[in-house]
Every structure is written in C-alpha cells, then in structure tokens.
Coordinates of C-alpha atoms in Angstrom, one line a residue:
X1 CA 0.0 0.0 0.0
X2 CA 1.5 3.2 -1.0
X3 CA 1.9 5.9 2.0
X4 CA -0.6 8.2 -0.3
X5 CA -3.3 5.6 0.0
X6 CA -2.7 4.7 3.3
X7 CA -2.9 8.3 4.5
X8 CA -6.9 9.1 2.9
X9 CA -7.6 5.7 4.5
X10 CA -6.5 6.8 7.4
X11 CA -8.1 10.4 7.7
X12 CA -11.6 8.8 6.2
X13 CA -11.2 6.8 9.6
X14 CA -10.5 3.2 7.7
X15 CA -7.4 1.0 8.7
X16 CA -6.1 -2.1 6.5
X17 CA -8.5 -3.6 8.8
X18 CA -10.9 -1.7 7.2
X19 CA -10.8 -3.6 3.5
X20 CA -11.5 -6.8 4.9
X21 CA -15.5 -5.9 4.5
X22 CA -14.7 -5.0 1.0
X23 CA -14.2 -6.8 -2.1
X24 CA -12.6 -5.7 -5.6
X25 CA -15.3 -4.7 -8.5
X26 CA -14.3 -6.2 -12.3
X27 CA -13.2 -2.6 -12.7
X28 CA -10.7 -2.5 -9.8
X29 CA -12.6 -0.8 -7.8
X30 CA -13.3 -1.1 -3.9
X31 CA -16.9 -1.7 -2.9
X32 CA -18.5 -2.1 0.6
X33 CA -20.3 -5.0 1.0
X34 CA -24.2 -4.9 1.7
X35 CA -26.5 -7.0 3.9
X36 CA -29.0 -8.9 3.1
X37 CA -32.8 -7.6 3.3
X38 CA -34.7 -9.9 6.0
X39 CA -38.7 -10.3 5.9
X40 CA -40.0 -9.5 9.4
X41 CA -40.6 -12.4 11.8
X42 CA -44.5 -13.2 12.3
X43 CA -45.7 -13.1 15.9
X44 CA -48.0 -16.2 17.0
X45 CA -51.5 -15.5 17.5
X46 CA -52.6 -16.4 20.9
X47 CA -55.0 -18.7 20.7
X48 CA -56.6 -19.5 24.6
X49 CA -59.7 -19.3 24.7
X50 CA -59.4 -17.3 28.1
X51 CA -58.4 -14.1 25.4
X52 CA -61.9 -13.6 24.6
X53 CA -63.3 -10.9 25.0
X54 CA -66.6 -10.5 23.2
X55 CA -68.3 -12.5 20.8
X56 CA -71.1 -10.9 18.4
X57 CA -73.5 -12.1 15.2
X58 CA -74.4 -10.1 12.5
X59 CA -77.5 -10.8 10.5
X60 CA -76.3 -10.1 6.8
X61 CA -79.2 -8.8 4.9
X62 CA -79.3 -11.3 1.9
X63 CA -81.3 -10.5 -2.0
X64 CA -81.6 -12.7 -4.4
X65 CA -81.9 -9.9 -7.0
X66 CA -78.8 -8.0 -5.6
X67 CA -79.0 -4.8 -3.6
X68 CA -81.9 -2.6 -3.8
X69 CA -81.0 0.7 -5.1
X70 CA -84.0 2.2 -6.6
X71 CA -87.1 5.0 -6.2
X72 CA -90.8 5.2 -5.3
X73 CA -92.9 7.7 -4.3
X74 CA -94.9 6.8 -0.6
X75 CA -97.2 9.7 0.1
X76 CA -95.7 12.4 -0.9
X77 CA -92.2 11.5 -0.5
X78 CA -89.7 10.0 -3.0
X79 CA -88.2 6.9 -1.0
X80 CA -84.7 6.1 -2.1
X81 CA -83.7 2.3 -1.3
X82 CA -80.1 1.6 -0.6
X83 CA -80.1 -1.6 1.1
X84 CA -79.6 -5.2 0.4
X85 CA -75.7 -5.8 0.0
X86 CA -75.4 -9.6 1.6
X87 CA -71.7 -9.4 3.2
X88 CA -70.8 -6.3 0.8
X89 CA -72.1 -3.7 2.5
X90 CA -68.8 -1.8 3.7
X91 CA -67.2 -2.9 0.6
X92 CA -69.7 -1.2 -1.6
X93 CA -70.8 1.3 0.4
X94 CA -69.2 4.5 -1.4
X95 CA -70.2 2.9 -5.7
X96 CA -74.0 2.2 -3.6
X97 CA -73.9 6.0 -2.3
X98 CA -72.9 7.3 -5.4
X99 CA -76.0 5.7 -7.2
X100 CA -78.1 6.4 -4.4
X101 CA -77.3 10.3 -4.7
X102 CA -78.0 10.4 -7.6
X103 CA -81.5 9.5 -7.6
X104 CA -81.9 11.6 -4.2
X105 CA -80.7 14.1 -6.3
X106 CA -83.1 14.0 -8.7
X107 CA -85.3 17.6 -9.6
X108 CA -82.8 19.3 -7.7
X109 CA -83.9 18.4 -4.5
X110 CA -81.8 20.2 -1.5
X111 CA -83.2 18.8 1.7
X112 CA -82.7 15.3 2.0
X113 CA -83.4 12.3 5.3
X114 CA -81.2 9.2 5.5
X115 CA -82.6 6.5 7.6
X116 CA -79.4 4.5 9.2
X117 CA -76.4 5.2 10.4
X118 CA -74.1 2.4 9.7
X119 CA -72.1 1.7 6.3
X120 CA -74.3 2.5 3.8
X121 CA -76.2 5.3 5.6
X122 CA -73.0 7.1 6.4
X123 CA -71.6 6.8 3.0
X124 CA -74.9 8.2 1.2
X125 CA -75.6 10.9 3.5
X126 CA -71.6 12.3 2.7
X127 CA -72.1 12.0 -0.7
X128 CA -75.8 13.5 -1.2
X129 CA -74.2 16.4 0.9
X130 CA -71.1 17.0 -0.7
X131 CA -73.4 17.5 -3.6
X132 CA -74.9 20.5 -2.6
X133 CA -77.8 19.0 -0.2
X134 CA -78.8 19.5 3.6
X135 CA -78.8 16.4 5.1
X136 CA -80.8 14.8 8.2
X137 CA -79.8 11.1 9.5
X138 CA -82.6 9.7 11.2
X139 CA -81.2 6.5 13.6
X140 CA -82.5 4.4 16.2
X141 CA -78.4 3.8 17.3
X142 CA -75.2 4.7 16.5
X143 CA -72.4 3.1 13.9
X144 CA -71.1 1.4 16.8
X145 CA -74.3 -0.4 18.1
X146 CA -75.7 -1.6 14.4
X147 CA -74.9 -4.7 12.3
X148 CA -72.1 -2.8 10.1
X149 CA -70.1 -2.6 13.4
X150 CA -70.5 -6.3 13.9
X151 CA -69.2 -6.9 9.6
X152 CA -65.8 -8.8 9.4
X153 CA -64.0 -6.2 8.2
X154 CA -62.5 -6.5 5.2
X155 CA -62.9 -5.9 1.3
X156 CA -65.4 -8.8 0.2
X157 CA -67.0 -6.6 -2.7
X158 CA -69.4 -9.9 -4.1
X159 CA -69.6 -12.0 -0.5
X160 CA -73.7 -13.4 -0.7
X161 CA -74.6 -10.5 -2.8
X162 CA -77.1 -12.0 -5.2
X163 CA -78.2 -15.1 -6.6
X164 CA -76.5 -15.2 -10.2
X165 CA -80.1 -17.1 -11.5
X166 CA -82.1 -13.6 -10.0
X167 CA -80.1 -10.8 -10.8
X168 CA -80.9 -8.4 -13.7
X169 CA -78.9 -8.6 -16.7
X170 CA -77.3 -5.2 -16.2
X171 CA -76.6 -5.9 -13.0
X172 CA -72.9 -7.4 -13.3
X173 CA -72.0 -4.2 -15.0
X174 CA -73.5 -1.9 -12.5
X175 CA -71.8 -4.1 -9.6
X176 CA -68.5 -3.7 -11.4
X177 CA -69.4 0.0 -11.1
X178 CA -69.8 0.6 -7.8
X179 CA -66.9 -1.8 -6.8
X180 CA -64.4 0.2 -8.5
X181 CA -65.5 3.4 -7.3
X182 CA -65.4 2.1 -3.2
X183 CA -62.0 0.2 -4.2
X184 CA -60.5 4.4 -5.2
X185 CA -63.1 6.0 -2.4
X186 CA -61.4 3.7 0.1
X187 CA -57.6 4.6 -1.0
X188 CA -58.6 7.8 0.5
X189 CA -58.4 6.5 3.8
X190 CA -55.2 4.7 3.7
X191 CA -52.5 6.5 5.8
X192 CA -54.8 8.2 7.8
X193 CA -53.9 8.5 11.3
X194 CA -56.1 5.6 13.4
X195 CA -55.5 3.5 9.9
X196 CA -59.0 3.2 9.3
X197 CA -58.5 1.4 6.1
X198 CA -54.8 -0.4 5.3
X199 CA -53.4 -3.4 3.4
X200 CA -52.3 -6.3 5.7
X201 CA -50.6 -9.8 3.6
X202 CA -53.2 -12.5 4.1
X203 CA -51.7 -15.8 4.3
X204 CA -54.2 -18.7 2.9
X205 CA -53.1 -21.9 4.4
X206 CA -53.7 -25.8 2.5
X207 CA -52.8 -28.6 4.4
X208 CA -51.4 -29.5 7.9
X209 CA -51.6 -32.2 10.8
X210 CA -55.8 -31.0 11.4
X211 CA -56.1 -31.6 7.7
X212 CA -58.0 -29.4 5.4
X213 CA -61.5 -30.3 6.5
X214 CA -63.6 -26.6 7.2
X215 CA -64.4 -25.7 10.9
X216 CA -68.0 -24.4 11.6
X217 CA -71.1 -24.8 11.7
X218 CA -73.0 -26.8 9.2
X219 CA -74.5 -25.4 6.0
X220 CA -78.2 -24.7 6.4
X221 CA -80.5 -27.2 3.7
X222 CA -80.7 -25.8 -0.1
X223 CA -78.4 -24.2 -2.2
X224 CA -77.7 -20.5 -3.6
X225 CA -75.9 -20.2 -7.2
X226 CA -74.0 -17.0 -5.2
X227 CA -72.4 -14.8 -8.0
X228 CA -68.7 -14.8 -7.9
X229 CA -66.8 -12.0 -9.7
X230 CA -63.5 -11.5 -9.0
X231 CA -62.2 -11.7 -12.9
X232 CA -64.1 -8.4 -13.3
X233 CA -61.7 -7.0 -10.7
X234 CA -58.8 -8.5 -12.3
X235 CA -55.7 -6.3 -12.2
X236 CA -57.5 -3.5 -10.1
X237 CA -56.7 -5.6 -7.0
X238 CA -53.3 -7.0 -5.7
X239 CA -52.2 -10.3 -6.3
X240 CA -51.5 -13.7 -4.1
X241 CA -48.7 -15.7 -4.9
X242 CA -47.1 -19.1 -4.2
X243 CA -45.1 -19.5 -1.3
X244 CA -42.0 -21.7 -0.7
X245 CA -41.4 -23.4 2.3
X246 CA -39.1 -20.7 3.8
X247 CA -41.2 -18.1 3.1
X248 CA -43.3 -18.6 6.3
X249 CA -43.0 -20.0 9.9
X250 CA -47.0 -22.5 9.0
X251 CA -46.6 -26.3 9.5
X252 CA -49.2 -26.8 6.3
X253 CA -48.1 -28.1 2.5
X254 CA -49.0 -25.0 0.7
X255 CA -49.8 -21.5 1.3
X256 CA -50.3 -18.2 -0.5
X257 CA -49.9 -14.6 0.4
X258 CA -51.7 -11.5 -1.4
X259 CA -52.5 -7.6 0.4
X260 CA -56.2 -7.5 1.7
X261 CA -57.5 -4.3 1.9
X262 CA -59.0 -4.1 6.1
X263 CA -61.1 -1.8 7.4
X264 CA -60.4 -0.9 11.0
X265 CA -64.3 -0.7 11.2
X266 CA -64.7 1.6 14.1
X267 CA -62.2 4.0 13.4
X268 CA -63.3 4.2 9.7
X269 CA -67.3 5.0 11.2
X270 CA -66.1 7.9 13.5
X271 CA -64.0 9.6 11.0
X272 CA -67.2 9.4 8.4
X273 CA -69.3 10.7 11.3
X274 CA -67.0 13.5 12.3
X275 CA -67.1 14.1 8.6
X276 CA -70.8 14.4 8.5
X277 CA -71.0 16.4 11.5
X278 CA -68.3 18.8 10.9
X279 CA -69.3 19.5 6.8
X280 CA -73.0 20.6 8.0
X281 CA -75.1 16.9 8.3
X282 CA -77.2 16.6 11.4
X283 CA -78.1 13.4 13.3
X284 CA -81.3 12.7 14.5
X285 CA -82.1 9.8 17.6
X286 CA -85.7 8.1 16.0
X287 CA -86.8 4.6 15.3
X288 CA -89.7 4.0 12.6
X289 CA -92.2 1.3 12.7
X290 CA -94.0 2.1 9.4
X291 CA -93.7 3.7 5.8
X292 CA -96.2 6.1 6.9
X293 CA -94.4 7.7 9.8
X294 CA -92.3 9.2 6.6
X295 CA -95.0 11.7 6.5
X296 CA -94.1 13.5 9.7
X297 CA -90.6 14.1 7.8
X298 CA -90.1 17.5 6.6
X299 CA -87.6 16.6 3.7
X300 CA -89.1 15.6 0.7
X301 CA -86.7 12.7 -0.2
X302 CA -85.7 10.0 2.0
X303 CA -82.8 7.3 1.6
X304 CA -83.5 4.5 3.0
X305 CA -80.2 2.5 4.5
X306 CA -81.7 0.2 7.3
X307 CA -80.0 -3.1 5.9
X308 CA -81.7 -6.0 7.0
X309 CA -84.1 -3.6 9.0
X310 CA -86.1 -3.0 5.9
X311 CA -87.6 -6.5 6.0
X312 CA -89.7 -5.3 9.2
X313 CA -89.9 -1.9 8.2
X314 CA -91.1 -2.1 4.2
X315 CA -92.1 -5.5 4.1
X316 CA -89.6 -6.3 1.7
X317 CA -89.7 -10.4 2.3
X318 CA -87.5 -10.8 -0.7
X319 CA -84.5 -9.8 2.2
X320 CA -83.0 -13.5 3.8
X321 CA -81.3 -13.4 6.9
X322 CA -77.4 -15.1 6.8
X323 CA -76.5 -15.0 9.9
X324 CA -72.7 -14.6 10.7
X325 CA -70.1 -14.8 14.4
X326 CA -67.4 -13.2 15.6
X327 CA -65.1 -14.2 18.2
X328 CA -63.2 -11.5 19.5
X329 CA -60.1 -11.8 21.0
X330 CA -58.2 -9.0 22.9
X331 CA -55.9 -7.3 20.4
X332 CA -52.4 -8.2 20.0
X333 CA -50.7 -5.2 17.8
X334 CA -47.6 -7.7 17.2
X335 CA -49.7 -9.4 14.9
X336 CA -49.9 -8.0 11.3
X337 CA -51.2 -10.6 9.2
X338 CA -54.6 -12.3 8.4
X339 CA -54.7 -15.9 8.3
X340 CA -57.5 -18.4 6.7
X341 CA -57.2 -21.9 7.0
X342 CA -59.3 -24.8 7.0
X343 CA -62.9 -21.8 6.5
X344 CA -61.5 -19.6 10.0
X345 CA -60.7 -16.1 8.8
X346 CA -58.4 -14.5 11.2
X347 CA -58.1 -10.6 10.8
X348 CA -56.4 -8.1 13.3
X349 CA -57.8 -5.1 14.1
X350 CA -57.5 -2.3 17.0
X351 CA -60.4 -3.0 18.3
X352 CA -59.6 -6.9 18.3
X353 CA -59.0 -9.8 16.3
X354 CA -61.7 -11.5 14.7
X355 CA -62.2 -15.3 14.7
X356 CA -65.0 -16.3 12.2
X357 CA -65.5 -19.8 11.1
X358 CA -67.4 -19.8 7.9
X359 CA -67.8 -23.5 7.7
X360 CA -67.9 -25.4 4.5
X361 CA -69.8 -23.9 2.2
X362 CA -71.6 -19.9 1.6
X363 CA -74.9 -21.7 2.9
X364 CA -74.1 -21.4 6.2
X365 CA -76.2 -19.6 8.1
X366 CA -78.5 -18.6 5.4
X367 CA -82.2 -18.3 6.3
X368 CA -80.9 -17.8 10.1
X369 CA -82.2 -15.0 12.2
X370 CA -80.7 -15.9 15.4
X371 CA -78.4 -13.8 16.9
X372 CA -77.2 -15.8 20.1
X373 CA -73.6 -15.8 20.4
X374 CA -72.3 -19.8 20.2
X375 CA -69.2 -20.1 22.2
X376 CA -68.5 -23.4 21.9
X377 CA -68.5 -22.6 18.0
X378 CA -65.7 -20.2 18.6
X379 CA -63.6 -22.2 21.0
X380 CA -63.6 -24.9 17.9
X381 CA -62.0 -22.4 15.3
X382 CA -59.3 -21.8 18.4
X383 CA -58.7 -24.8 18.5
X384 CA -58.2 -25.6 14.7
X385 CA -55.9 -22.8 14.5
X386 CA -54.0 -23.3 17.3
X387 CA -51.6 -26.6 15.9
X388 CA -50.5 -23.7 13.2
X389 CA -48.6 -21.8 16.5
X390 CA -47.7 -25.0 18.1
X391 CA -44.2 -24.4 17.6

C-alpha cells in the first residue's frame, strides 16, 4: 500500500482492517459490502380461549336480485332504497352512495333524510351532501351499536350479494361499477392517522396435521348459485402468490400470500361521522315502525339504509337473513397478518381480532335470524388454528 493511499484511508477513519469488508469490482474498484434484506418475523396469535373478550352475530341482509337501489314515491315523498348488499355492504358502500345520490338528487332536490347510520347510511348521507344538499340522518343507534359494526372487516365486494339465477342482466356491469368506485373512495383513507383502512398480507393456508377439512357450523339445507366475480376486478386488486417453504413460519403443505384491503371498522365510522358532523349533516335519535311515519318528515326525499331492517320496516320479504359470528379476541398489535385456514378467517384489528368460522360452504347460516352468540362454536376455530402456533 503506498503511504498516499494509506494516509486518505487513514483520515476517512478506515485502517487495513478496514478492507477486509470490501471486495474488488471487475473494474478495480473497492466496494462495501451490503447485507442482506430480511422479511420480518410473524408473531404467534394467541390462541386461549381465556383471550376472549366479546363474541357478536351479524345478520347479513341477503337479496336474491342483488341490492336494492331504486325509487318510489310513498305519500308524498320519494323513498330512495339503498339496502340489500349480503356481506358487501362496507365494501360497496361509497359505488352504492354514489348511485343512491343520484337519484336523491333528482329535480334538484336540496333537503334530503337518510334513515341508518351504519355503512351505507353514512356513506350516502356524505355523498348527497357533498353534492350541494342539507342532510338529516334519522337513527334508532349509532355506527357502533348496528350490524355494520359487527361486519368482518375487510374488502369482500361480491360476499352473498345475489343469486347469479335472480339478478338483472345489467346488474354485473353496475356491480362492477360501484366496486371500483369504493376500491379508489377507500384509497382515501389509507394512511390516515387511526389506519382506518390499510393493506395487511393474508396468508391462505392448504394442508397440515388437522387436515383441510372446514371448521363451523353446518350449512343450512338448499343451495344459492351465489355470483362470484373476482375476474371483473382483475388487475384493479393485488395479487396472491405461491409460497415456498421458507417463506413462512405455518406447518401446512401450501400457502399463498396476497395484500387485503382491512377496514379498521370503528375507526373508519367515526372519521365518516366526524365528517358528516363537521361539513353541516345533522343526526337525529328516532326509530320508525311504518312507511307512513315518513310523513311526519319535513324533507321531501328519503334514503332509506336500514340493511336487513327493511324487512320489518317495508315489508320487503325478498330480504333473507345469513346469519354470521365473531369471536373477539383481545388485540395483539404484534400481529400483522390475516390468516384463513381450514374456513376460519383470522383478521387483526385495533379493536380486536376476529375469529370467524365460515364452515364449509356460503350456505351457512343462510335463512338464520338468530343472533345468540355460540361459544363453543368459537372455542372450535381456536382450537383448529391453534396446531399452526404449536411451535
């Protein structure tokens, strides 16, 4: 080493010590070597049934012909229906309030009531008055306390949202619609502080010691050709793709990884609520028992968002109940994935993480009105998933 070299190495605080992390380039060159990048270790999901802290059932409001987004005129107001969406309604909710604006809308109308308060309610009454309108929400509870609080959680855009024998020929097309514009509505929310809607890798699992055989309850008797349209979406979502074996920590023969879109459910309904509240919508405590208590409404349109509610309130019979459970286990915020293996969904979320066993088939709990929580039902998924943490 000449003393001219030696002397820059030594004032740039390197020794001859300091080439032995360096190698020569093809040029001649001295380059610093580099570490390798290393995928973050996944923390075990606790899985003793002494974690839980809730469990809760959500009556999905189920139509064969798809949701109900539509006008009539009772008495002398125009009723907007906005209900209907199976296990879609958070997914949907801002493509459903777009088209239910629009015909609230209609004639210039400026003084508009919206009857519910949880996904779809919220998400039409911003939109109609964003668009000029004042706005009234009429609600027998609060986002927290109705069925969209009690929804899974993530983006599920066709879950049980019609029959593909009873839906309208249009209606792929205007699904497609509305799913796109919530997929770029709900990008708005990403990054927010409280993350009330963020990607998290879901890991889908295929094969272990339990075997692959679904955990939940039984399918109720008869069958629903459910509409399945994910190749309309294709290449507006992410991805899954293979796994090797050292990709990930599972004991199972195959599994795949792909970003789901979550919705941190109760964060994402008080920032829409603040929203409403702050840009000039009101909120009104009521409960209606009958079409004609509309009367008594001084707005001359009302959008009617009472989900499975309509059933009692309209008479619409065409509306099946599918009932759905949720464990709920105390949060853990080390864990950052989703799992589902063997029909058990497992999502994180502040609030907690949700267990659901959806059993073996989309038939499961449909035509069930039922809402008692079944705990033994959600110590079984615990159980199934525990062998995957086992080590």
């Amino acid at each position: 080493m000449n003393a001219q070299l030696h002397r820059r190495m030594m004032l740039a605080g390197l020794g001859a010590a300091g080439l032995a992390g360096c190698a020569a380039s093809p040029a001649g060159l001295v380059a610093a070597s580099r570490p390798d990048f290393e995928r973050p270790r996944l923390a075990p999901l606790l899985t003793d049934p002494g974690r839980l802290s809730r469990i809760t059932v959500c009556t999905r409001p189920f139509r064969a012909a798809g949701p109900r987004i539509e006008a009539e005129a009772v008495g002398d107001k125009r009723l907007v229906h906005n209900y209907g969406h199976g296990g879609s309604g958070w997914s949907l909710s801002w493509g459903s309030a777009e088209a239910a604006r629009e015909l609230a809308m209609e004639g210039g109308t400026r003084e508009v009531a919206v009857i519910g308060c949880g996904a779809l309610g919220l998400t039409a009454a911003l939109q109609i008055l964003r668009a000029g309108a004042k706005v009234t929400i009429y609600a027998a509870e609060r986002t927290p306390h109705t069925r969209s609080a009690r929804a899974t959680g993530v983006w599920s855009p066709d879950s049980r949202v019609a029959a593909d024998s009873a839906v309208a020929a249009d209606f792929p097309v205007r699904w497609e619609a509305m799913a796109r514009r919530s997929w770029a509505e709900h990008h708005a929310f990403v990054g927010l502080d409280g993350e009330p809607v963020k990607f998290i890798d879901q890991y889908s699992l295929r094969g272990t010691r339990g075997g692959n055989a679904p955990v939940g309850p039984e399918p109720t008797p008869g069958r629903v050709d459910f509409v399945r349209y994910e190749a309309r979406l294709q290449g507006l979502t992410p991805a899954s793709r293979a796994l090797g074996p050292d990709e990930h920590p599972f004991p199972v023969e195959s599994a795949r990884v792909f970003p789901q879109m979550t919705f941190n459910v109760a964060e994402y309904a008080r920032q829409l609520t603040e929203a409403f509240l702050m840009e000039g919508g009101r909120i009104v405590q009521r409960t209606f028992h009958h079409p004609s208590e509309l009367a008594t409404l001084d707005e001359p349109v009302v959008v009617n968002c009472t989900g499975y509610g309509a059933r009692a309130l309209f008479g619409d019979e065409s509306l099946v109940p599918v009932r759905g459970q949720i464990a709920w286990l105390t949060p853990q915020p080390e864990v950052t994935y989703a799992l589902w293996y063997q029909s058990i969904s497992m999502v994180p979320r502040a609030d907690g993480i949700v267990i659901q066993a959806n059993g073996p088939s989309q038939m499961v709990g449909y035509g069930v009105e039922d809402e008692t929580p079944d705990r033994a039902d959600a110590e079984r998924a615990l159980a199934a998933l525990a062998p995957l943490f086992a080590a």
